[in-house]
Coordinates of C-alpha atoms in Angstrom, one line a residue:
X1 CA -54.7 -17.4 -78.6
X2 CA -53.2 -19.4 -81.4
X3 CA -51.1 -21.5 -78.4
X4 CA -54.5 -22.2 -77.0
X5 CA -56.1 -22.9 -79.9
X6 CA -53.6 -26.2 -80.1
X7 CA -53.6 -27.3 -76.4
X8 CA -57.7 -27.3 -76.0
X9 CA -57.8 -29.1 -79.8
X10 CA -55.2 -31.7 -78.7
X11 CA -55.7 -34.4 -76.4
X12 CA -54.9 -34.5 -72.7
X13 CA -51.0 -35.8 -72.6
X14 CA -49.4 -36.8 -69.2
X15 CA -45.6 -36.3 -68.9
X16 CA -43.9 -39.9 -69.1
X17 CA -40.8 -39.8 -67.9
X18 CA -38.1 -42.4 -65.7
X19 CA -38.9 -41.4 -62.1
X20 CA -35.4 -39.8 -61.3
X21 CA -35.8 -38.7 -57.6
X22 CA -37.0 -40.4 -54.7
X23 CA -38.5 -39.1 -51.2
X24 CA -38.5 -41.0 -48.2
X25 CA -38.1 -40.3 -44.2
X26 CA -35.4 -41.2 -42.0
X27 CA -36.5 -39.7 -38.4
X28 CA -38.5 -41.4 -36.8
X29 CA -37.6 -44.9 -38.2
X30 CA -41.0 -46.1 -38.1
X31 CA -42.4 -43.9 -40.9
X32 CA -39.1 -45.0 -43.3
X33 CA -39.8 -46.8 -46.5
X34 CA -37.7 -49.3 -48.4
X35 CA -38.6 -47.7 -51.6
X36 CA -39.8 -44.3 -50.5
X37 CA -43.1 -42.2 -51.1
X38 CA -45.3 -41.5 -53.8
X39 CA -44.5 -38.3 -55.5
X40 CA -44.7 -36.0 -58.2
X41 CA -41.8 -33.8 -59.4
X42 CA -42.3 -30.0 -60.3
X43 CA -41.4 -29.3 -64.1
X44 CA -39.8 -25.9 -62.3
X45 CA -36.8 -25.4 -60.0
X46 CA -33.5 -26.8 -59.8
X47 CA -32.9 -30.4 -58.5
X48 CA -29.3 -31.1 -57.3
X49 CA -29.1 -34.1 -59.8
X50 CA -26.5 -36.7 -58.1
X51 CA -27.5 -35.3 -54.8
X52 CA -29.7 -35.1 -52.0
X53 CA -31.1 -32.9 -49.4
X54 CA -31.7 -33.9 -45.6
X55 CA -33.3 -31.8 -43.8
X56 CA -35.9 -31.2 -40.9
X57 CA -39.5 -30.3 -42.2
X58 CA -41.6 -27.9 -40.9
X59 CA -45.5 -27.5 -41.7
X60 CA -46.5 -24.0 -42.6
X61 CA -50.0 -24.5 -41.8
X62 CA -51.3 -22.5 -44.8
X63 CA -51.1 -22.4 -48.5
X64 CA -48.6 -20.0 -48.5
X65 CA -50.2 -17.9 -51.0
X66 CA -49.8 -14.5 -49.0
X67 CA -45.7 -13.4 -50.4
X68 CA -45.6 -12.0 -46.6
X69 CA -44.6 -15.2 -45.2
X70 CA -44.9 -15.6 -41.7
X71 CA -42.5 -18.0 -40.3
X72 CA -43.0 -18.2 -36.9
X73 CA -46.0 -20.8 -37.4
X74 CA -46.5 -24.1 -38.1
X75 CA -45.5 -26.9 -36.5
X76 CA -43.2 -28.8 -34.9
X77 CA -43.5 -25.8 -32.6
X78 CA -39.8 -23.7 -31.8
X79 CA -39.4 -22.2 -28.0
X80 CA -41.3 -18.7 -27.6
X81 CA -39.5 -15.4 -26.6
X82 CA -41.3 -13.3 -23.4
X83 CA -43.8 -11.9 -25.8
X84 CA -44.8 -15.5 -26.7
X85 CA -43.9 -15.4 -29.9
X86 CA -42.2 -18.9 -31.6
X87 CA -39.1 -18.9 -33.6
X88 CA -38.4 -18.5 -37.1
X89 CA -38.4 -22.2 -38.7
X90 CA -34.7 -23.1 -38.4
X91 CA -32.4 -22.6 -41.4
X92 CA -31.9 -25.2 -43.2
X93 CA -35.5 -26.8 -43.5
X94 CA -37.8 -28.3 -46.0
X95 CA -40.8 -26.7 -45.9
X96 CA -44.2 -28.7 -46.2
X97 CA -47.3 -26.6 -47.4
X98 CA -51.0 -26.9 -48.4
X99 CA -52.3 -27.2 -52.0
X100 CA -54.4 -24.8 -53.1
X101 CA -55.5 -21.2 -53.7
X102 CA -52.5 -20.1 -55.7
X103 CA -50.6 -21.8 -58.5
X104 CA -47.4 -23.9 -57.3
X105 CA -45.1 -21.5 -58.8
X106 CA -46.4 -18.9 -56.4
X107 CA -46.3 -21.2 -53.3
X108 CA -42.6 -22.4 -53.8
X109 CA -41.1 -18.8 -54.6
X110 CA -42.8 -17.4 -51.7
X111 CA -41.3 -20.4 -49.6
X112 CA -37.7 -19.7 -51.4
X113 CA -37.9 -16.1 -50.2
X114 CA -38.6 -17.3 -46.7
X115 CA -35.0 -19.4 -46.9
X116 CA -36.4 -22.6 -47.4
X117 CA -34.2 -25.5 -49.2
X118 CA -37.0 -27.2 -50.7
X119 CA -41.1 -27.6 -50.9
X120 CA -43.4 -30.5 -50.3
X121 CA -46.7 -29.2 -51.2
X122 CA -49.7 -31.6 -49.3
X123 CA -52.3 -32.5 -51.8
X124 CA -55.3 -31.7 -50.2
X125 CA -57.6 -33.9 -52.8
X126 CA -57.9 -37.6 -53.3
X127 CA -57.3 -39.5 -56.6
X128 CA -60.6 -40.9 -57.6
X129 CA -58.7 -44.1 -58.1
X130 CA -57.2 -44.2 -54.7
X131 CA -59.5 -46.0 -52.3
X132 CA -57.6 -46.0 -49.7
X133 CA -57.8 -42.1 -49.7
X134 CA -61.5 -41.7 -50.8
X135 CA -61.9 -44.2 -48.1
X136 CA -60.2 -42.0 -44.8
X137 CA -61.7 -38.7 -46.6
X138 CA -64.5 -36.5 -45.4
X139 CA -66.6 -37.3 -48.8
X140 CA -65.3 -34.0 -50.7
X141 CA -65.0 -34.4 -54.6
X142 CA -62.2 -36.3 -56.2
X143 CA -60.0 -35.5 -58.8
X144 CA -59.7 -37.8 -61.9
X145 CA -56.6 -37.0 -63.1
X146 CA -52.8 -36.3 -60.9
X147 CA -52.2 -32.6 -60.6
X148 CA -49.4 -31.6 -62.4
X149 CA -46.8 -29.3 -61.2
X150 CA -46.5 -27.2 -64.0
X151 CA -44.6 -23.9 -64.6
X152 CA -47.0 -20.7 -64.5
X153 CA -44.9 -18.9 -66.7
X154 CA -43.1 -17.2 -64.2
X155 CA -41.0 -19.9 -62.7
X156 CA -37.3 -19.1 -64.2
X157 CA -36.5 -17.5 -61.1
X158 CA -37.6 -20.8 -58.8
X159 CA -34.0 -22.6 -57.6
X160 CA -35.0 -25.2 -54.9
X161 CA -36.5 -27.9 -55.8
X162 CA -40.2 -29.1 -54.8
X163 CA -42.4 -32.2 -54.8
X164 CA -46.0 -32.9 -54.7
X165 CA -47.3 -35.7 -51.8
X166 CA -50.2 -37.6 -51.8
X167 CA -52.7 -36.6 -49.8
X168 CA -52.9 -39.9 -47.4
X169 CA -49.2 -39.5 -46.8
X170 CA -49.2 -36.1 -46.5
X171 CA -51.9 -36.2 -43.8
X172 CA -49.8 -38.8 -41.7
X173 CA -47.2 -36.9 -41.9
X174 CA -49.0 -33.6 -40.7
X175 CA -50.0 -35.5 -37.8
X176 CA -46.7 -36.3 -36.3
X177 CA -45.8 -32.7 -37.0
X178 CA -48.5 -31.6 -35.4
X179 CA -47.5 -33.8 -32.4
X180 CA -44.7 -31.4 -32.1
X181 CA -42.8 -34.5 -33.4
X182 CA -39.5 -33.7 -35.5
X183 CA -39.3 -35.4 -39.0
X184 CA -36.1 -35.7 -40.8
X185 CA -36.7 -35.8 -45.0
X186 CA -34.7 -36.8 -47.5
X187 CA -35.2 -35.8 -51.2
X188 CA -32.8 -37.2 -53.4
X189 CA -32.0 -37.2 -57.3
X190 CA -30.1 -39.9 -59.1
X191 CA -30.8 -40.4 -63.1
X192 CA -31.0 -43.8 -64.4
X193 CA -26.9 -44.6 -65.3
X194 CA -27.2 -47.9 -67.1
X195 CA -23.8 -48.2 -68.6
X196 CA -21.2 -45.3 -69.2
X197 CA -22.6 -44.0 -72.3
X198 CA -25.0 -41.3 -71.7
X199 CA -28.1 -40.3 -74.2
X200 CA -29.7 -37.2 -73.9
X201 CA -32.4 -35.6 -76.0
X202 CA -33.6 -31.7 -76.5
X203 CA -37.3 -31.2 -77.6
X204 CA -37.9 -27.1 -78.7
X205 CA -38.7 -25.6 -82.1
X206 CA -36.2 -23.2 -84.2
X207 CA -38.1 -20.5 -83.0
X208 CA -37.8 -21.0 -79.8
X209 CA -36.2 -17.9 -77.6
X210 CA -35.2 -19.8 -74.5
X211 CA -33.7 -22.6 -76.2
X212 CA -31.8 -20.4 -78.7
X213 CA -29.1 -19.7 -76.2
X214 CA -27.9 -23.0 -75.5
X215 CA -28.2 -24.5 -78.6
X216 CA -25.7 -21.5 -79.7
X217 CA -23.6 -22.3 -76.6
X218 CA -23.3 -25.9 -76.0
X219 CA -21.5 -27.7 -79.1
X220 CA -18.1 -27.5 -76.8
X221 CA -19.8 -29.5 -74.3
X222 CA -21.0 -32.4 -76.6
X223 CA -17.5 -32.2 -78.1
X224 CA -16.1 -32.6 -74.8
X225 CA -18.2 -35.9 -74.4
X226 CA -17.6 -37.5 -77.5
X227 CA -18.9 -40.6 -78.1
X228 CA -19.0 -40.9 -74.2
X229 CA -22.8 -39.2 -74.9
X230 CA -25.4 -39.5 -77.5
X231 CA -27.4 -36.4 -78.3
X232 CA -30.5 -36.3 -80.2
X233 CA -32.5 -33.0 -81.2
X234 CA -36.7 -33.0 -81.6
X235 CA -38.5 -30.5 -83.2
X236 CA -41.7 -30.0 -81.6
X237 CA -44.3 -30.0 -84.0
X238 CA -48.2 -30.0 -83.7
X239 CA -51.3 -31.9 -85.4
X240 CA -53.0 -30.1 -87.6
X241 CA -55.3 -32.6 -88.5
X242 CA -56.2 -33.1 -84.0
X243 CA -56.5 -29.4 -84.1
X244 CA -58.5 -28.8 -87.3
X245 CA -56.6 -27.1 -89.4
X246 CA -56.5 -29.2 -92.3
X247 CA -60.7 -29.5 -91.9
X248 CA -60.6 -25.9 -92.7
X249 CA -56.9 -24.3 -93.5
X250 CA -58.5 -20.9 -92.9
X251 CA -59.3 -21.5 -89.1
X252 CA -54.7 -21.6 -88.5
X253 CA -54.0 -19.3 -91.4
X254 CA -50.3 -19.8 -92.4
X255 CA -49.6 -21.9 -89.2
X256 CA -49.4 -25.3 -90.8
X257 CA -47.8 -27.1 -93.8
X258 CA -49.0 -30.0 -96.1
X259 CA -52.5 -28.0 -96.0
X260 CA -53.0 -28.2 -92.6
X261 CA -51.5 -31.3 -91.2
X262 CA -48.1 -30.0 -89.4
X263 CA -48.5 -26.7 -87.6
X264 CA -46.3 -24.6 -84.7
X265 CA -47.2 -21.5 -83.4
X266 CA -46.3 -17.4 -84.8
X267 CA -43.2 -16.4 -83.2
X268 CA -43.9 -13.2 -83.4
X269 CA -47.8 -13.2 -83.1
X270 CA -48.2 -11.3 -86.4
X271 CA -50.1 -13.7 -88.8
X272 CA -50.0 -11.2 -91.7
X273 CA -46.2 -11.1 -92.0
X274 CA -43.0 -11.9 -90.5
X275 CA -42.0 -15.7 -89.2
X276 CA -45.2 -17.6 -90.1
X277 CA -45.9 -21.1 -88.4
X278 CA -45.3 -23.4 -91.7
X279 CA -42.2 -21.2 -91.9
X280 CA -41.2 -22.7 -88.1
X281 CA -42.4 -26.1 -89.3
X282 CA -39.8 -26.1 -92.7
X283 CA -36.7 -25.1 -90.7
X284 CA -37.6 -27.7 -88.2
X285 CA -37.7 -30.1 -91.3
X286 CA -34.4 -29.1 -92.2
X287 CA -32.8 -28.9 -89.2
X288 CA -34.2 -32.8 -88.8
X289 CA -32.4 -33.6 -92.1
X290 CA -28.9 -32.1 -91.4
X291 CA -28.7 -34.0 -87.7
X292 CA -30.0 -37.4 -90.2
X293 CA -27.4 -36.9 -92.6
X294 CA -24.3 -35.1 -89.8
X295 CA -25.5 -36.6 -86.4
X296 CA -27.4 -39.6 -86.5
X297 CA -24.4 -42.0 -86.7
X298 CA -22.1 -40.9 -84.0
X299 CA -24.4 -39.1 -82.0
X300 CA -22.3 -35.7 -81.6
X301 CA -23.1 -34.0 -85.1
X302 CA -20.8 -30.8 -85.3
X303 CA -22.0 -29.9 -88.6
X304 CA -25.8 -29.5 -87.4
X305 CA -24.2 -27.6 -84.1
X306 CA -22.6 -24.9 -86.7
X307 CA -25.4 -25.0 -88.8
X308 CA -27.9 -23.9 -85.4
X309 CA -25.6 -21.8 -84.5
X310 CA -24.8 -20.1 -87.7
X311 CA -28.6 -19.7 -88.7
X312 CA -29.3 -17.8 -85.5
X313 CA -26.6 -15.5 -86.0
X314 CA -27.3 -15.0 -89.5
X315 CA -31.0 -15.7 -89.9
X316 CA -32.7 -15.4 -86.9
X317 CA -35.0 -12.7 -87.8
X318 CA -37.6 -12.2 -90.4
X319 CA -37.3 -11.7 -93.4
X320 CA -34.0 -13.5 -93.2
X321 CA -35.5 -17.0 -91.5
X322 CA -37.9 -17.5 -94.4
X323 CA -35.1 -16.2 -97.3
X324 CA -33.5 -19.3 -99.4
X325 CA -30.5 -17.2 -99.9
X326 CA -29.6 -17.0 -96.2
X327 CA -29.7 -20.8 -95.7
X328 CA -27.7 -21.5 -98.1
X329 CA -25.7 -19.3 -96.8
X330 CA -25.8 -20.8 -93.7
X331 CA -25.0 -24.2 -95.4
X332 CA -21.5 -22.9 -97.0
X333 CA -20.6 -21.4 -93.5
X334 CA -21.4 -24.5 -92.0
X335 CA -19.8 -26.9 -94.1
X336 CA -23.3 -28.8 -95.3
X337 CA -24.4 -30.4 -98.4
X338 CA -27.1 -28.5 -98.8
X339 CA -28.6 -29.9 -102.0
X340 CA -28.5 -33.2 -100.1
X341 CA -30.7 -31.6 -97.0
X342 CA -32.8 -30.0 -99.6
X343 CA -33.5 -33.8 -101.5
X344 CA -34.1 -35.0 -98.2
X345 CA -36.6 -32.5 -97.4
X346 CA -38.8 -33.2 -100.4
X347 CA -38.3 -37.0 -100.6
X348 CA -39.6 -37.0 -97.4
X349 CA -43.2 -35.6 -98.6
X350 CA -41.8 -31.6 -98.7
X351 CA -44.1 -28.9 -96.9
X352 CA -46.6 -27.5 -99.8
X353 CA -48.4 -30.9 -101.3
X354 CA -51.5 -32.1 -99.7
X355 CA -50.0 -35.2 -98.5
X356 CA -47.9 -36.9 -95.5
X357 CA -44.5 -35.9 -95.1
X358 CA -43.0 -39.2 -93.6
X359 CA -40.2 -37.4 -91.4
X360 CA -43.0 -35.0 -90.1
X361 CA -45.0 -37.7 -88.8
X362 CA -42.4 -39.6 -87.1
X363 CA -41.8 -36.5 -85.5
X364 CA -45.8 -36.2 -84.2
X365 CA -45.3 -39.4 -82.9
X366 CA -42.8 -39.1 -81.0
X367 CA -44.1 -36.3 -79.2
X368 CA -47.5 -39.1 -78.5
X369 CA -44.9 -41.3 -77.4
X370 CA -43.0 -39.4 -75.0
X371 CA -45.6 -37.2 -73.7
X372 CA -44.1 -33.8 -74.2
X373 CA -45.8 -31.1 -72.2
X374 CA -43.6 -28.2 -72.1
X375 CA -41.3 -26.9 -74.4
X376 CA -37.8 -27.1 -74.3
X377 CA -37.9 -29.9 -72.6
X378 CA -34.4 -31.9 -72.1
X379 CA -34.3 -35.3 -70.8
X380 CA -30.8 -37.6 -69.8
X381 CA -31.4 -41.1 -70.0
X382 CA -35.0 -40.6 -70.5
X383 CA -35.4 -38.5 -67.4
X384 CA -37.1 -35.3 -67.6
X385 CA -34.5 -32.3 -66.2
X386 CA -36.2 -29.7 -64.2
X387 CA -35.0 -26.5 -64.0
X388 CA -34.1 -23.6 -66.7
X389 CA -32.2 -24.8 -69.8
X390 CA -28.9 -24.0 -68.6
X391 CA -25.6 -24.9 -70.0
X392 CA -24.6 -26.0 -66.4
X393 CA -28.1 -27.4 -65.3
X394 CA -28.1 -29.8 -68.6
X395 CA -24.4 -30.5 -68.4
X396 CA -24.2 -31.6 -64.4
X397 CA -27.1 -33.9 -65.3
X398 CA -25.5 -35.8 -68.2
X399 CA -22.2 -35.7 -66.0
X400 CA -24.9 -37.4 -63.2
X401 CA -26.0 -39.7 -65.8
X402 CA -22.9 -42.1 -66.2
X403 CA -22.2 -45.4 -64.4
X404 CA -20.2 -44.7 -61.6
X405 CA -16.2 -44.7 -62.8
X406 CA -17.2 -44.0 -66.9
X407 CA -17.7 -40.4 -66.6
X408 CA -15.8 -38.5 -69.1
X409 CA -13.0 -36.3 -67.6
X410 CA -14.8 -33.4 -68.6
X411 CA -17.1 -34.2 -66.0
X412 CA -13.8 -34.8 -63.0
X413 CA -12.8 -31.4 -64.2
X414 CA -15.5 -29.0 -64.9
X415 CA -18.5 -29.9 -63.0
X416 CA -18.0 -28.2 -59.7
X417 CA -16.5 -25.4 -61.6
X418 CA -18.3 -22.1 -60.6
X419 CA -17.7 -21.1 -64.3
X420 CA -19.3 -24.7 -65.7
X421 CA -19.3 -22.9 -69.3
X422 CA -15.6 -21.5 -69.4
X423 CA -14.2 -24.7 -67.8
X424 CA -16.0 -26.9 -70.8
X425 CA -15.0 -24.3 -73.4
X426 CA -11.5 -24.5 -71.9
X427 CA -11.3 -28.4 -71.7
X428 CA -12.2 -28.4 -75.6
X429 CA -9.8 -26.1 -76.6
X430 CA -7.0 -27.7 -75.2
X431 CA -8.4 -31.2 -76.3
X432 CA -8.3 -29.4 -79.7
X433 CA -5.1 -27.8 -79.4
X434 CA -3.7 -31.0 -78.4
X435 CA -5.6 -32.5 -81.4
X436 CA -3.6 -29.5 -83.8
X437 CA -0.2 -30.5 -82.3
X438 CA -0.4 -33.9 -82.9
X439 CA -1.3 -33.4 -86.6
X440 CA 1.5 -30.8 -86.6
X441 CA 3.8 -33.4 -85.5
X442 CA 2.7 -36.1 -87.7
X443 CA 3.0 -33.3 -90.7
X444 CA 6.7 -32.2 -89.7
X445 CA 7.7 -35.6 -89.3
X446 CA 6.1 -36.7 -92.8
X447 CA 7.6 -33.9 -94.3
X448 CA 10.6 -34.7 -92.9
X449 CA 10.7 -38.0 -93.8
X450 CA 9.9 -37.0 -97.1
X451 CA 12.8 -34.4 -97.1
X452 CA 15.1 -37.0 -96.3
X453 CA 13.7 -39.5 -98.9
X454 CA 14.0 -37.0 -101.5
X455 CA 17.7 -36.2 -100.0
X456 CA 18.9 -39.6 -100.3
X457 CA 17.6 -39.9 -103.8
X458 CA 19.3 -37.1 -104.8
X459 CA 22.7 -38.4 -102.6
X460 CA 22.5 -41.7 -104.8
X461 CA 22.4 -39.6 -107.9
X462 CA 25.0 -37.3 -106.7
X463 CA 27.2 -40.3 -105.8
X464 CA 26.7 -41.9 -109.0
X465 CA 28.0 -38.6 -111.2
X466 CA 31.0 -38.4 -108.4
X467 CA 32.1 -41.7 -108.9
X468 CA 32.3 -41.1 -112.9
X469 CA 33.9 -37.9 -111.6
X470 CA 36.6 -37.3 -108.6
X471 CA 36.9 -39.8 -105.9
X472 CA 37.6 -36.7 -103.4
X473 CA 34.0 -36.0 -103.0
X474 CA 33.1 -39.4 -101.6
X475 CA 33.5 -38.4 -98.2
X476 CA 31.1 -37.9 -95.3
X477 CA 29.6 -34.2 -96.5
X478 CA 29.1 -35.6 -99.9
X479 CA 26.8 -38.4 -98.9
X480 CA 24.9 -35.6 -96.3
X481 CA 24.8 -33.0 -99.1
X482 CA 21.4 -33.7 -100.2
X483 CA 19.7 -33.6 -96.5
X484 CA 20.7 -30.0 -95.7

């Protein structure tokens, strides 16, 4: 209730993102397009990023609500056995299918189950801003704003990708099919690779449980890229003031800081104890401050990486994510300056006075500015990934994400690893052990040279009494006397 209570109070947001996949037709040449068809990307499923899948596609026909698909329908149509039955849509096909009736979490998992590589899903409404469709449609009701393929909720489970098509496109192309006309479709994913540094960006909140184990995972793998990739971490925080709360603090409780004007939802939907809001709201201020003061510059920040994953191993839970004591804990374990973090936190405007926090509100803004919609959201060169938040999923894309020939050869090595993870942790360890020995090296040779310094000191000294001494000693083994 509380999570509704800030999406109804908040404006309508559309997701803004680089368009990272394109979709056109090959088969028959006459419905191929230079640059490809209007489409919308699910924000579920798996893309191949880098890739592309070619494939026949085969109208279902329905809206493929039922879970018992039926996949001797459709069109084009397959040759029938004596009982006049068709065949099963030949594996491996893309499989077109109605909007409608169901949510589109629902339609591509039933089509997954039925062995389908990937979805179109025909919108079966026109824009009220297309003409052309409102023009060639039977006069049903428009919609005013693009339907957006959202996850239900349920979608971790989806691993073929899907796209939505327009409905004047999706028409013609129902039409050939239903001419018993084959169409070859090609879905392809390529994110924008501008030069061969990479930037990638995580939006989720400290609270978060589906974030929590990859930010505990993935410091090897931004390690591993250096200064080949730029990371940068956004706490997700809500308006207090767009959603009320600082009109009246009572309507959100302990939700919100700064009496009412930064809020995040109760982790653990208890408003009279454990992990409040305002408590999410001041670790995200803090974590916001370390990756400032350990990150910001070079882009890797292995302090703020320890520091995540030292807090979730030591203060994850309630009452220890609220106690003092534990982050600073935290801090010595992770090698911070905490009383710097904490002067950044309340030079910044803090979290109890009635007033604007100034790293707060930058961090409102840019959740206006990109258009955030779900949460965690990761993007790679400003490109939305679909899919789970994966170590793999998140890592192929940044891999994807380089000029062709700058990749990092973290990315040669690891990325068709089956064991993505092991391979990166593997690749850092030897990076570091290699690191290790050459300080080693350097360090024995130092000392050496220090050794011998110090032994020819001592030879000179040595030479000097002999010479005031016996003459017999100023041989070979007397000079060498001081370096053994």
């Amino acid at each position: 209730q509380v999570l509704t209570l800030f999406l109804t109070a908040s404006p309508a947001v559309s997701a803004k993102s680089v368009k990272s996949s394109k979709l056109n037709i090959h088969i028959p040449q006459n419905l191929f397009r230079s640059e490809g068809y209007d489409h919308r990307e699910s924000l579920f499923g798996s893309p191949p990023f880098g890739s592309s899948i070619v494939q026949n596609i085969y109208y279902a026909d329905s809206d493929l609500c039922d879970p018992n698909v039926d996949t001797r329908i459709g069109f084009p149509e397959r040759p029938r056995d004596d009982n006049g039955v068709m065949q099963s849509w030949p594996s491996p096909y893309i499989l077109m299918v109605d909007r409608g009736d169901c949510t589109f979490v629902k339609k591509v998992r039933n089509a997954q189950r039925a062995g389908a590589a990937a979805v179109i899903i025909a919108d079966t409404s026109c824009l009220c801003s297309d003409q052309d469709c409102l023009a060639t449609s039977d006069g049903s009701e428009c919609e005013s704003a693009e339907p957006i393929l959202a996850d239900d909720g349920s979608g971790a489970d989806i691993s073929i990708p899907s796209f939505l098509m327009f409905k004047v496109d999706a028409d013609a192309i129902k039409a050939v099919l239903k001419q018993n006309q084959p169409i070859q479709m090609e879905m392809s994913w390529a994110l924008p690779a501008p030069d061969d540094r990479v930037e990638y960006d995580l939006w989720t909140t400290p609270a978060d449980e589906v974030s929590k184990y990859f930010l505990s995972n993935f410091k090897d793998a931004a390690l591993a890229f250096g200064h080949s990739a730029y990371f940068t971490p956004h706490m997700y925080i809500y308006d207090g003031v767009k959603s009320g709360c600082q009109a009246d603090e009572s309507v959100c409780e302990n939700l919100c800081t700064n009496h009412g004007r930064y809020c995040a939802t109760d982790p653990d939907n208890d408003l009279k104890q454990g992990i409040s809001g305002a408590d999410v709201v001041k670790e995200s201020l803090r974590r916001i401050c370390i990756w400032r003061k350990y990150g910001e510059a070079n882009g890797v920040g292995l302090q703020w990486w320890n520091y995540v994953a030292q807090f979730y191993s030591r203060c994850e839970k309630s009452p220890r994510f609220q106690d003092e004591n534990c982050v600073r804990d935290v801090y010595r374990a992770a090698h911070i300056d905490g009383d710097a973090i904490e002067k950044c936190m309340q030079d910044s405007g803090g979290t109890e006075a009635d007033g604007l926090n100034v790293i707060l509100e930058s961090a409102l803004e840019d959740v206006q500015k990109r258009g955030v919609v779900v949460m965690p959201s990761a993007y790679v060169n400003t490109a939305v990934i679909r899919g789970a938040l994966t170590f793999t999923n998140v890592f192929d894309a940044i891999c994807a994400g380089f000029a062709a020939g700058t990749a990092p050869d973290v990315c040669t090595r690891c990325v068709s690893n089956p064991d993505t993870q092991s391979c990166v942790n593997a690749s850092t360890g030897d990076n570091r052990g290699a690191t290790m020995a050459g300080k080693n090296k350097k360090k024995k040779k130092d000392k050496g040279a220090k050794g011998a310094g110090q032994g020819n000191k001592k030879n000179k000294k040595t030479k000097g009494k002999n010479k005031r001494k016996k003459k017999v000693f100023q041989g070979p083994d007397a000079a060498n006397e001081g370096g053994h």
